[in-house]
mmCIF file of C-alpha atoms in Angstrom:
data_model
loop_
_atom_site.group_PDB
_atom_site.id
_atom_site.type_symbol
_atom_site.label_atom_id
_atom_site.label_comp_id
_atom_site.label_asym_id
_atom_site.label_seq_id
_atom_site.Cartn_x
_atom_site.Cartn_y
_atom_site.Cartn_z
ATOM 1 C CA MET A 17 -9.260 -5.159 18.375
ATOM 2 C CA GLY A 18 -9.494 -2.765 15.462
ATOM 3 C CA ILE A 19 -7.423 -1.936 12.459
ATOM 4 C CA ASN A 20 -4.589 0.430 13.342
ATOM 5 C CA ARG A 21 -2.112 2.568 11.417
ATOM 6 C CA THR A 22 0.723 0.072 11.755
ATOM 7 C CA ALA A 23 -1.316 -2.698 10.157
ATOM 8 C CA LYS A 24 -2.312 -0.371 7.328
ATOM 9 C CA GLY A 25 1.350 0.458 6.706
ATOM 10 C CA ILE A 26 2.287 -3.208 6.708
ATOM 11 C CA VAL A 27 -0.262 -3.750 3.939
ATOM 12 C CA LEU A 28 0.546 -0.565 2.013
ATOM 13 C CA VAL A 29 4.312 -0.877 1.619
ATOM 14 C CA PRO A 30 4.499 -4.377 0.064
ATOM 15 C CA CYS A 31 1.522 -3.640 -2.170
ATOM 16 C CA LEU A 32 3.128 -0.479 -3.518
ATOM 17 C CA LEU A 33 6.510 -2.134 -4.002
ATOM 18 C CA LEU A 34 5.152 -5.214 -5.753
ATOM 19 C CA GLY A 35 2.690 -3.166 -7.785
ATOM 20 C CA GLY A 36 5.478 -0.846 -8.891
ATOM 21 C CA ALA A 37 7.639 -3.815 -9.822
ATOM 22 C CA PHE A 38 4.876 -5.273 -11.988
ATOM 23 C CA LEU A 39 4.242 -1.912 -13.666
ATOM 24 C CA ALA A 40 7.961 -1.482 -14.307
ATOM 25 C CA ALA A 41 8.147 -4.977 -15.770
ATOM 26 C CA ALA A 42 5.253 -4.135 -18.075
ATOM 27 C CA ALA A 43 6.900 -0.901 -19.206
ATOM 28 C CA TRP A 44 10.318 -2.491 -19.627
ATOM 29 C CA GLY A 45 9.112 -5.671 -21.315
ATOM 30 C CA GLY A 46 10.674 -6.254 -24.678
ATOM 31 C CA ASP A 47 9.693 -8.601 -27.448
ATOM 32 C CA GLY A 48 8.558 -12.194 -27.401
ATOM 33 C CA ALA A 49 7.109 -13.816 -24.300
ATOM 34 C CA ALA A 50 7.515 -10.694 -22.181
ATOM 35 C CA ALA A 51 5.353 -8.668 -24.560
ATOM 36 C CA ALA A 52 2.627 -11.315 -24.417
ATOM 37 C CA ASN A 53 2.390 -10.925 -20.629
ATOM 38 C CA ARG A 54 2.355 -7.119 -20.607
ATOM 39 C CA SER A 55 -1.397 -6.870 -19.999
ATOM 40 C CA LEU A 56 -1.132 -9.365 -17.130
ATOM 41 C CA ALA A 57 1.671 -7.354 -15.518
ATOM 42 C CA LEU A 58 -0.297 -4.110 -15.933
ATOM 43 C CA SER A 59 -3.409 -5.574 -14.369
ATOM 44 C CA LEU A 60 -1.531 -7.177 -11.445
ATOM 45 C CA GLY A 61 0.355 -3.942 -10.789
ATOM 46 C CA GLY A 62 -2.829 -1.903 -10.873
ATOM 47 C CA VAL A 63 -4.679 -4.291 -8.565
ATOM 48 C CA LEU A 64 -1.831 -4.355 -6.041
ATOM 49 C CA ILE A 65 -1.442 -0.586 -5.944
ATOM 50 C CA GLY A 66 -5.204 -0.118 -5.795
ATOM 51 C CA GLY A 67 -5.531 -2.647 -2.980
ATOM 52 C CA GLY A 68 -2.787 -0.998 -0.973
ATOM 53 C CA LEU A 69 -4.352 2.420 -1.355
ATOM 54 C CA LEU A 70 -7.830 1.119 -0.545
ATOM 55 C CA ALA A 71 -6.493 -0.406 2.662
ATOM 56 C CA GLN A 72 -5.609 3.123 3.762
ATOM 57 C CA LEU A 73 -9.238 4.177 3.367
ATOM 58 C CA LEU A 74 -10.613 1.603 5.824
ATOM 59 C CA PRO A 75 -12.060 3.431 8.816
ATOM 60 C CA GLU A 76 -10.362 2.946 12.150
ATOM 61 C CA GLN A 77 -12.507 1.960 15.080
ATOM 62 C CA PRO A 78 -12.338 4.278 18.080
ATOM 63 C CA ALA A 79 -10.551 2.983 21.142
ATOM 64 C CA GLU A 80 -12.791 1.049 23.469
ATOM 65 C CA LYS A 81 -13.577 2.787 26.735
ATOM 66 C CA GLY A 82 -13.912 0.630 29.757
ATOM 67 C CA ASP A 83 -12.112 -0.587 32.792
ATOM 68 C CA ASN A 84 -8.521 -1.536 32.039
ATOM 69 C CA ARG A 85 -7.585 -4.453 34.244
#
């Protein structure tokens, strides 16, 4: 059983949404405690978006040929 397009989409969508939310939180962060966590939010957002995009680059295995019982 190989990796298919549906599984890649299931990984991509939440990663992009959560990554975007973290990046938005970093951009919107105001003063005080939120400003102290800006670098953490930027790094988490970048890692999530990067992970989701890297999952799209995984090669798909060709369908197995054989007798289908």
